[in-house]
PDB file of C-alpha atoms in Angstrom:
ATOM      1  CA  UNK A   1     127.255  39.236 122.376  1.00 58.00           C
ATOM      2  CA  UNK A   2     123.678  37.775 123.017  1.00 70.00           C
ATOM      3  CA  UNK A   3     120.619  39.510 122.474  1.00 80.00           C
ATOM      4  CA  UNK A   4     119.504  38.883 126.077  1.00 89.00           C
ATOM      5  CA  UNK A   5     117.631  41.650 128.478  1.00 88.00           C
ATOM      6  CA  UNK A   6     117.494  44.046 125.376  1.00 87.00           C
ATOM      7  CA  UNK A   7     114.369  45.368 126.252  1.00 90.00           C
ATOM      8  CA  UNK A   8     116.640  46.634 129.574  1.00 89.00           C
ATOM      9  CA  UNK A   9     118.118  49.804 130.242  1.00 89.00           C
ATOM     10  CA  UNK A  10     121.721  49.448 130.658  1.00 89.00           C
ATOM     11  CA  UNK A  11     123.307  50.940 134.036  1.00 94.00           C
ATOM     12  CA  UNK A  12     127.112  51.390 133.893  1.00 95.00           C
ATOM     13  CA  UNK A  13     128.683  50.156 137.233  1.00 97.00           C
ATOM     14  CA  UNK A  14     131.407  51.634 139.227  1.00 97.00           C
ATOM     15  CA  UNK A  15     134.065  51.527 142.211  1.00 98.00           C
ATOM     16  CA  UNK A  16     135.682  53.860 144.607  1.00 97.00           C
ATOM     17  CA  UNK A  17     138.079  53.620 146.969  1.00 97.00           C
ATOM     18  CA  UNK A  18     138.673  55.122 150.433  1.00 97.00           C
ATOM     19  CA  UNK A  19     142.056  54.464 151.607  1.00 96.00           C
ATOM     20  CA  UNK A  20     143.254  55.255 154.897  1.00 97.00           C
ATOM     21  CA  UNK A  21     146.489  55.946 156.127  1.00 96.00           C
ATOM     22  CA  UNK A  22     147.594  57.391 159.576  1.00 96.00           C
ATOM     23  CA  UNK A  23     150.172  59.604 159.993  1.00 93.00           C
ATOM     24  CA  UNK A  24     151.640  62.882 162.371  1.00 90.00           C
ATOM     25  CA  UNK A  25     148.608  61.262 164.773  1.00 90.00           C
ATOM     26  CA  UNK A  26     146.202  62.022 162.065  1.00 94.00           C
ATOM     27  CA  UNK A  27     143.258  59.731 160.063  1.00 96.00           C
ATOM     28  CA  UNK A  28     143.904  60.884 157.000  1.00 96.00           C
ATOM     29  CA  UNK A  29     142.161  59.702 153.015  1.00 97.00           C
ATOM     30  CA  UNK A  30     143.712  59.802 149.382  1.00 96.00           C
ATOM     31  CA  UNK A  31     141.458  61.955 147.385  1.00 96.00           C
ATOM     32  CA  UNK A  32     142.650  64.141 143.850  1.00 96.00           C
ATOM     33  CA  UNK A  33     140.638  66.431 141.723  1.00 96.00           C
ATOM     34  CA  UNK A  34     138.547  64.126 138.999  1.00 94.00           C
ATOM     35  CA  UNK A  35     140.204  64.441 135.882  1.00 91.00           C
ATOM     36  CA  UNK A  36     136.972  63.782 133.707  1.00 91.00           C
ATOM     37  CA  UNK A  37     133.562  65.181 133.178  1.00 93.00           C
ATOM     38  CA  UNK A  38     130.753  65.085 134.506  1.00 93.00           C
ATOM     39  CA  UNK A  39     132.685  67.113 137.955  1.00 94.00           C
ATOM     40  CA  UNK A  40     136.443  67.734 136.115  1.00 95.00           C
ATOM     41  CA  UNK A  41     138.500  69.312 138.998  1.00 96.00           C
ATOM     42  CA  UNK A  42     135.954  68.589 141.934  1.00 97.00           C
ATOM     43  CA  UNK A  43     137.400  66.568 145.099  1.00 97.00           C
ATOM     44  CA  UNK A  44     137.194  62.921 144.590  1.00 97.00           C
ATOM     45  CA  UNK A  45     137.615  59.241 146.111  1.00 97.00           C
ATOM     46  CA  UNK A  46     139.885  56.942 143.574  1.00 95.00           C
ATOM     47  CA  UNK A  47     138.276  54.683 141.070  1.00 95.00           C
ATOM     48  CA  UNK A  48     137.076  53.749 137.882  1.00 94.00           C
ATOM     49  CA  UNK A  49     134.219  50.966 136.328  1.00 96.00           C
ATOM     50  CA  UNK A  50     133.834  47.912 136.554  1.00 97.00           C
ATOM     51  CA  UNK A  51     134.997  45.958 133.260  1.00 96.00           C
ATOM     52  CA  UNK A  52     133.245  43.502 131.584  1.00 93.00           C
ATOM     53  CA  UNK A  53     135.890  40.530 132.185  1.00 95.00           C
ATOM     54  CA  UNK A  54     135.935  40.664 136.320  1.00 97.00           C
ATOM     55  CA  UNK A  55     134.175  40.883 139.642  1.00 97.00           C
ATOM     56  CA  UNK A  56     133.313  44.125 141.570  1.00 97.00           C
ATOM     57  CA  UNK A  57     136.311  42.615 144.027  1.00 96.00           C
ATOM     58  CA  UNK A  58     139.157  42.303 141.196  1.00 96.00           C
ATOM     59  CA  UNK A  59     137.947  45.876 139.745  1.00 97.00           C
ATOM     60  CA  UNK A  60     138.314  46.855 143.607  1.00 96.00           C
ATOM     61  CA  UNK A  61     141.560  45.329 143.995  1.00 96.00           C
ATOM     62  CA  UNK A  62     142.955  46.487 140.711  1.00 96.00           C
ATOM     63  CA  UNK A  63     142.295  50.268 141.303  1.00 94.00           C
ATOM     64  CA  UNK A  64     143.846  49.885 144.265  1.00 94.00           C
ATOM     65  CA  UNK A  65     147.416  48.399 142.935  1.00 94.00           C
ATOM     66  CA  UNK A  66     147.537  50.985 139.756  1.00 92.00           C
ATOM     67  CA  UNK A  67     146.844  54.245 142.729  1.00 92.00           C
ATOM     68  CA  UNK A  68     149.465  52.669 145.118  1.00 91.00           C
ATOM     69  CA  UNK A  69     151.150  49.410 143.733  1.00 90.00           C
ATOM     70  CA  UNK A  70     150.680  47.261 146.661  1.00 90.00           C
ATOM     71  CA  UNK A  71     149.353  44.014 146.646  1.00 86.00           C
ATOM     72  CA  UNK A  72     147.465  42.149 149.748  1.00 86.00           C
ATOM     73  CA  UNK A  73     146.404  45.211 151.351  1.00 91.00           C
ATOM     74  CA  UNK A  74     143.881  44.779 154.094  1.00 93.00           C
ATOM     75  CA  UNK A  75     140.252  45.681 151.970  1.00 95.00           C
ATOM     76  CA  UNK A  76     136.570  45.598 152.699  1.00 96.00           C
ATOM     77  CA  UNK A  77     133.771  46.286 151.333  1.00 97.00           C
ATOM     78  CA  UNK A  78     131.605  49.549 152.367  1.00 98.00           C
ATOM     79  CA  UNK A  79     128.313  48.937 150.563  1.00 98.00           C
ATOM     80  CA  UNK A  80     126.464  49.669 147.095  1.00 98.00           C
ATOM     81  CA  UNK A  81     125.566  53.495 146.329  1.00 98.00           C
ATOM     82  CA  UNK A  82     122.889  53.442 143.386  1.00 96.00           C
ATOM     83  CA  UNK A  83     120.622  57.038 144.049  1.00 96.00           C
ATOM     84  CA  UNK A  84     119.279  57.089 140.879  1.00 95.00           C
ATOM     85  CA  UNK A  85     120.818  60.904 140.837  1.00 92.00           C
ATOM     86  CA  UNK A  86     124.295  60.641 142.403  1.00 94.00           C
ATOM     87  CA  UNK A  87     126.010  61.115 138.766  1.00 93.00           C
ATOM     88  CA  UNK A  88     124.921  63.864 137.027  1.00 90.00           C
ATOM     89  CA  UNK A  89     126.370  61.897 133.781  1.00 89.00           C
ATOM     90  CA  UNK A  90     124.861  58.623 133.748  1.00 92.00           C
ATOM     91  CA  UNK A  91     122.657  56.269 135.995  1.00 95.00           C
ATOM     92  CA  UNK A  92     126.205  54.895 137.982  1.00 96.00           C
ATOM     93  CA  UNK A  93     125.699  52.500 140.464  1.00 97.00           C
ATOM     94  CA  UNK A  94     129.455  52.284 142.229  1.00 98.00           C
ATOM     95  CA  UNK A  95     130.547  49.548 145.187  1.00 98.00           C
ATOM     96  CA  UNK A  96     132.634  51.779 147.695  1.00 98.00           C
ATOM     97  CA  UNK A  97     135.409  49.589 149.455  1.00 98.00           C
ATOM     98  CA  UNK A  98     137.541  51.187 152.128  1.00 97.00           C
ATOM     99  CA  UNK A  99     141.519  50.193 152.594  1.00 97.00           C
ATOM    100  CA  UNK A 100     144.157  50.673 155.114  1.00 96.00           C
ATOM    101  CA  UNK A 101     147.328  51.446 154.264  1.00 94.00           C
ATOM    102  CA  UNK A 102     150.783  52.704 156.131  1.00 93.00           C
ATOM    103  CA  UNK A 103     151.521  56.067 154.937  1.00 92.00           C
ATOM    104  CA  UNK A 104     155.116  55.257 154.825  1.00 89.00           C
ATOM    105  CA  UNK A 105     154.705  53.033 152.598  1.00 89.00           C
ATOM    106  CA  UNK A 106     153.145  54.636 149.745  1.00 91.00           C
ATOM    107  CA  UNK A 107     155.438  55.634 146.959  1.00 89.00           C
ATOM    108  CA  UNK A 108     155.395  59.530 146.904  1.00 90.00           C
ATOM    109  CA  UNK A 109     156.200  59.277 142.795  1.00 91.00           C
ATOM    110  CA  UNK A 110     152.900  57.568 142.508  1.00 90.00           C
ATOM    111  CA  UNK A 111     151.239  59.854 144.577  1.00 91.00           C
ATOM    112  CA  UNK A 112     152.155  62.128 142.576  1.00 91.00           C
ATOM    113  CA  UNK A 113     151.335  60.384 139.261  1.00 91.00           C
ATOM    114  CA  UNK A 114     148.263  59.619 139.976  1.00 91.00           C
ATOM    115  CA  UNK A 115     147.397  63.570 141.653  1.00 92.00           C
ATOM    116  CA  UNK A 116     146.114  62.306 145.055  1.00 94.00           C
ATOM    117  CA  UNK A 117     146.771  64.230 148.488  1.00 95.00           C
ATOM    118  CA  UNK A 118     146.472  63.237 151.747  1.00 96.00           C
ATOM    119  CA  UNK A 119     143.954  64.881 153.615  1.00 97.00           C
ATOM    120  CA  UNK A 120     143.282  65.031 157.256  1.00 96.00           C
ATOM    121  CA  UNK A 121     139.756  63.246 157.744  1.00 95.00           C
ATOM    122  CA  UNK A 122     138.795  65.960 159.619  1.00 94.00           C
ATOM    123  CA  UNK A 123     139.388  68.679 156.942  1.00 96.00           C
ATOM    124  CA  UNK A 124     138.263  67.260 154.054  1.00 97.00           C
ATOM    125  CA  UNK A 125     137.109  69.730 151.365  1.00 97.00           C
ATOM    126  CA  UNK A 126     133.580  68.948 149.428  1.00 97.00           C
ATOM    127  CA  UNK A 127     133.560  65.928 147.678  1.00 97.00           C
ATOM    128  CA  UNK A 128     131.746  64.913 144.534  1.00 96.00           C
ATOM    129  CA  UNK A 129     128.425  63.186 144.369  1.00 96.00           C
ATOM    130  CA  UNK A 130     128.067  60.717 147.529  1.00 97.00           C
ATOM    131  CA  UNK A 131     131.416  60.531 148.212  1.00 98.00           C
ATOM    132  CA  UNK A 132     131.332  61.929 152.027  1.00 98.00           C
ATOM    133  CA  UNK A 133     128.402  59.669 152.458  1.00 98.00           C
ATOM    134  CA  UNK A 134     131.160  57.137 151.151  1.00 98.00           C
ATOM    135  CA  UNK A 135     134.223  57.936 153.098  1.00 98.00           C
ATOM    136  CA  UNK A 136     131.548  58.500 156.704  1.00 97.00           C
ATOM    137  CA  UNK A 137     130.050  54.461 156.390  1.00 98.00           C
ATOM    138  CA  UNK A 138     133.965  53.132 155.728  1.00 97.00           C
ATOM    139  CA  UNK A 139     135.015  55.017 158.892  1.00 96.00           C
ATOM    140  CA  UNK A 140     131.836  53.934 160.860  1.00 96.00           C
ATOM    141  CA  UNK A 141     133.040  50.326 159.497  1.00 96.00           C
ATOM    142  CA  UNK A 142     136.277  50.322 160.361  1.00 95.00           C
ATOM    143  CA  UNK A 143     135.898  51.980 163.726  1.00 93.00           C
ATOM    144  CA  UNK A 144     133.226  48.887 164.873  1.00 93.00           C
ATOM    145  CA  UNK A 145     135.804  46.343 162.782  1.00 93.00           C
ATOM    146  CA  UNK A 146     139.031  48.015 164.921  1.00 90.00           C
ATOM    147  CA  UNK A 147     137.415  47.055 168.140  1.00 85.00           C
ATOM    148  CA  UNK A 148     137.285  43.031 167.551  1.00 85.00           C
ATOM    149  CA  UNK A 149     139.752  42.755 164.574  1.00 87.00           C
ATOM    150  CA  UNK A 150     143.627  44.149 164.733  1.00 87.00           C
ATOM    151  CA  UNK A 151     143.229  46.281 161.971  1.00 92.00           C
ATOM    152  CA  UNK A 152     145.043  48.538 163.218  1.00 91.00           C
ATOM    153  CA  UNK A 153     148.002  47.409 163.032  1.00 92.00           C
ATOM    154  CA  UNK A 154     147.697  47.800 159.198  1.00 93.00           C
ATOM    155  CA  UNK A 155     148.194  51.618 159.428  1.00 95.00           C
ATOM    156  CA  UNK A 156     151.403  51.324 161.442  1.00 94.00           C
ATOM    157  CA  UNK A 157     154.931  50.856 161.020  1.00 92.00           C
ATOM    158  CA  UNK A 158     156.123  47.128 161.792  1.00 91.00           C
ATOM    159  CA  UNK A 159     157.753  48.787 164.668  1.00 93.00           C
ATOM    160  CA  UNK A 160     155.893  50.848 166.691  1.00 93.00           C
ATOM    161  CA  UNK A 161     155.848  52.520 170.744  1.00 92.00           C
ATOM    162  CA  UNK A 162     152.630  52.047 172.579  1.00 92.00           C
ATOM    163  CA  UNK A 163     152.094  55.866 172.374  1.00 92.00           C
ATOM    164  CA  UNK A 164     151.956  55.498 168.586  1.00 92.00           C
ATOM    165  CA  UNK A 165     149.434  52.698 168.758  1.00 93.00           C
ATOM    166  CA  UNK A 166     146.769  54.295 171.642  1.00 94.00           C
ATOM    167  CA  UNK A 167     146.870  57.770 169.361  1.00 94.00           C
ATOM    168  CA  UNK A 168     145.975  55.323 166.691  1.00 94.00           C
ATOM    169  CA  UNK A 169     142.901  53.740 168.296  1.00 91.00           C
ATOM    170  CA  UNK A 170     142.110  57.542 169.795  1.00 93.00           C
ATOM    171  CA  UNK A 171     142.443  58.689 166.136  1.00 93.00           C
ATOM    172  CA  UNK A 172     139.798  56.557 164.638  1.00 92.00           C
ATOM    173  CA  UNK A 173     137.251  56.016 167.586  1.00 89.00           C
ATOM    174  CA  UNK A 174     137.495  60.037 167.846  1.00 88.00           C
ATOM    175  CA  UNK A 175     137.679  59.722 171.803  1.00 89.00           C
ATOM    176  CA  UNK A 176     140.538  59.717 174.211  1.00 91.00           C
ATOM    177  CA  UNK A 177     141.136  56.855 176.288  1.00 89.00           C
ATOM    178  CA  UNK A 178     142.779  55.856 180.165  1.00 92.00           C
ATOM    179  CA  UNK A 179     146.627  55.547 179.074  1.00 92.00           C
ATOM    180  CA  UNK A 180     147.312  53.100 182.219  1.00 92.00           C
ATOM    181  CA  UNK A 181     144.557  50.941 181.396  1.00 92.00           C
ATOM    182  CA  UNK A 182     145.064  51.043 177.538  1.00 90.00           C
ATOM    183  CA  UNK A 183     148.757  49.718 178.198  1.00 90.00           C
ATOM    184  CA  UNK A 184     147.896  47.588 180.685  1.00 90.00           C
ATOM    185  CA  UNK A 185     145.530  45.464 178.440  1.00 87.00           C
ATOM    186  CA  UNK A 186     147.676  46.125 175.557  1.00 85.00           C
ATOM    187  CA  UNK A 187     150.744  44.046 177.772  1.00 82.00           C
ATOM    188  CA  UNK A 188     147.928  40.880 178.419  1.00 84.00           C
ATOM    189  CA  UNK A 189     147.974  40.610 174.416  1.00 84.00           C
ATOM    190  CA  UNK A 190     150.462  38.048 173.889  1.00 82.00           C
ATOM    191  CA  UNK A 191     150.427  39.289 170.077  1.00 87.00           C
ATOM    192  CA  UNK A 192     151.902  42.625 170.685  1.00 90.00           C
ATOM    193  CA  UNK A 193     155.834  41.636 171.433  1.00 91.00           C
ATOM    194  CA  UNK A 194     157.978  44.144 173.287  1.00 89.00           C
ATOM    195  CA  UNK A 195     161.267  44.305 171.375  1.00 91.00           C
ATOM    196  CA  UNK A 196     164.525  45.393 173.032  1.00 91.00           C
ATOM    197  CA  UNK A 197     165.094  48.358 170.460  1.00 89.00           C
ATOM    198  CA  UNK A 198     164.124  52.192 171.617  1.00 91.00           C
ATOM    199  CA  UNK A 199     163.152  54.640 169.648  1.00 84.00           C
ATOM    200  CA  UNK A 200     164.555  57.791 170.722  1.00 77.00           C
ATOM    201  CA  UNK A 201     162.465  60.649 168.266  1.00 77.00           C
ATOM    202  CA  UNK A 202     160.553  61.894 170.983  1.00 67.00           C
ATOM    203  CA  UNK A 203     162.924  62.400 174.240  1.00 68.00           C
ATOM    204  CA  UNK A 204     166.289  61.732 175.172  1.00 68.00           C
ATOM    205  CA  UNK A 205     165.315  58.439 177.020  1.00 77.00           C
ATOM    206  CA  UNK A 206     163.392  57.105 174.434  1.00 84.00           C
ATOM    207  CA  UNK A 207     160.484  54.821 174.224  1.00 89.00           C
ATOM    208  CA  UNK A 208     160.401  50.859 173.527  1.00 90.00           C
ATOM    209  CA  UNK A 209     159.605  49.637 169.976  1.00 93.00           C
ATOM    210  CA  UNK A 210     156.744  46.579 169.571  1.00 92.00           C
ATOM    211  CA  UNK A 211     155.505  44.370 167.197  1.00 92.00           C
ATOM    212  CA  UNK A 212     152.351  42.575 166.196  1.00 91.00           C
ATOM    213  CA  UNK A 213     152.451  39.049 165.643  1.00 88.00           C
ATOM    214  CA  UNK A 214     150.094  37.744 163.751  1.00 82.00           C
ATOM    215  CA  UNK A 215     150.909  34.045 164.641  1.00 80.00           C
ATOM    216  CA  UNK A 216     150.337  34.328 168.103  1.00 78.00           C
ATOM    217  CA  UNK A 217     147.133  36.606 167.291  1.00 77.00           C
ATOM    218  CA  UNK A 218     145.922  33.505 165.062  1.00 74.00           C
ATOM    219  CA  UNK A 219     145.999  31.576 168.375  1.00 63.00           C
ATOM    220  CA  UNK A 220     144.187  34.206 170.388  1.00 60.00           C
ATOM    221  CA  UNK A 221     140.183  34.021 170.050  1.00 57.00           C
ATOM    222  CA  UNK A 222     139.570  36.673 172.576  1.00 60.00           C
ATOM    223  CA  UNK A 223     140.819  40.047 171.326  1.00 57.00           C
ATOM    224  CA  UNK A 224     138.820  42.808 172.177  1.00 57.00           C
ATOM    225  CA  UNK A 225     140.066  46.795 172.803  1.00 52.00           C
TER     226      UNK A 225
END
């Protein structure tokens, strides 16, 4: 321990997580009740401080695999939140990344463990400190990243119809859009492969199943939905 920047106020420093997940054609977040004070049993984003031994990314990244136990899940970073008031407890200064997820496969045992519930974005109950101001800059994010970037895709099953992916991008841009034009750019994408399997949930004739593939994406410069 050195005796360097003594005459410094120390400022403990933080991350939380907004994870996204998409399912029954909703946006939805992970969020539990905090489980320590300052705020014990308020509505809360996932995380936890920063340790002294890594980076704001590895304490990002490790929060993330104890809530759901996935590695390489598609992560960015939303920004720094350091109001000198946002924690009644302490002077916190937290990093707020945002993730995306597929619903289906996140572990409900975990879920549980951990006391997180999926919430609708559009319902979510009060959250503590600057955590809505948290969860509304990720989504802003994401929806500008969605529109350049197959992010998507991240949020879906590996198979999906073409119904299932335009409620998707109608989900997170909050806007409908023209179904026959949606479809007909989506079929110009050679990175979206029609498979010859049909998935039959939602009528008796059934719908066709694709897949993203992210080699031919890698060889496709000019996406843009």
């Amino acid at each position: 321990m050195t005796t360097f920047y003594q005459e410094f106020q120390k400022v403990f420093l933080s991350v939380d997580c907004i994870i996204f997940g998409f399912d029954d054609n909703k946006l939805k977040i992970l969020i539990g009740r905090r489980n320590l004070d300052p705020g014990r049993g308020e509505w809360s984003l996932y995380g936890g401080f920063v340790r002294h031994n890594e980076s704001v990314d590895d304490a990002a990244h490790r929060t993330l695999y104890e809530l759901t136990g996935m590695r390489n899940i598609y992560m960015r970073q939303v920004g720094a939140f350091g109001k000198v008031d946002r924690d009644p407890g302490e002077r916190v200064v937290s990093i707020a990344y945002y993730a995306l997820i597929n619903v289906k496969d996140y572990e409900d045992t975990l879920r549980e463990e951990h006391g997180v519930e999926w919430v609708d974005i559009q319902k979510i109950p009060h959250l503590y400190s600057d955590h809505q101001e948290m969860v509304n800059k990720a989504r802003r994010l994401m929806k500008e990243k969605i529109r350049t970037e197959p992010i998507g895709f991240r949020l879906l099953p590996n198979l999906f119809t073409l119904t299932q992916l335009q409620r998707l991008y109608e989900t997170v841009n909050g806007e409908e859009v023209d179904k026959r034009n949606f479809r007909k750019r989506i079929k110009e994408m050679d990175f979206i492969e029609k498979t010859e399997l049909i998935d039959k949930t939602g009528s008796k004739r059934g719908a066709f199943l694709y897949r993203f593939n992210r080699r031919a994406y890698a060889e496709d410069p000019n996406f843009k939905l």
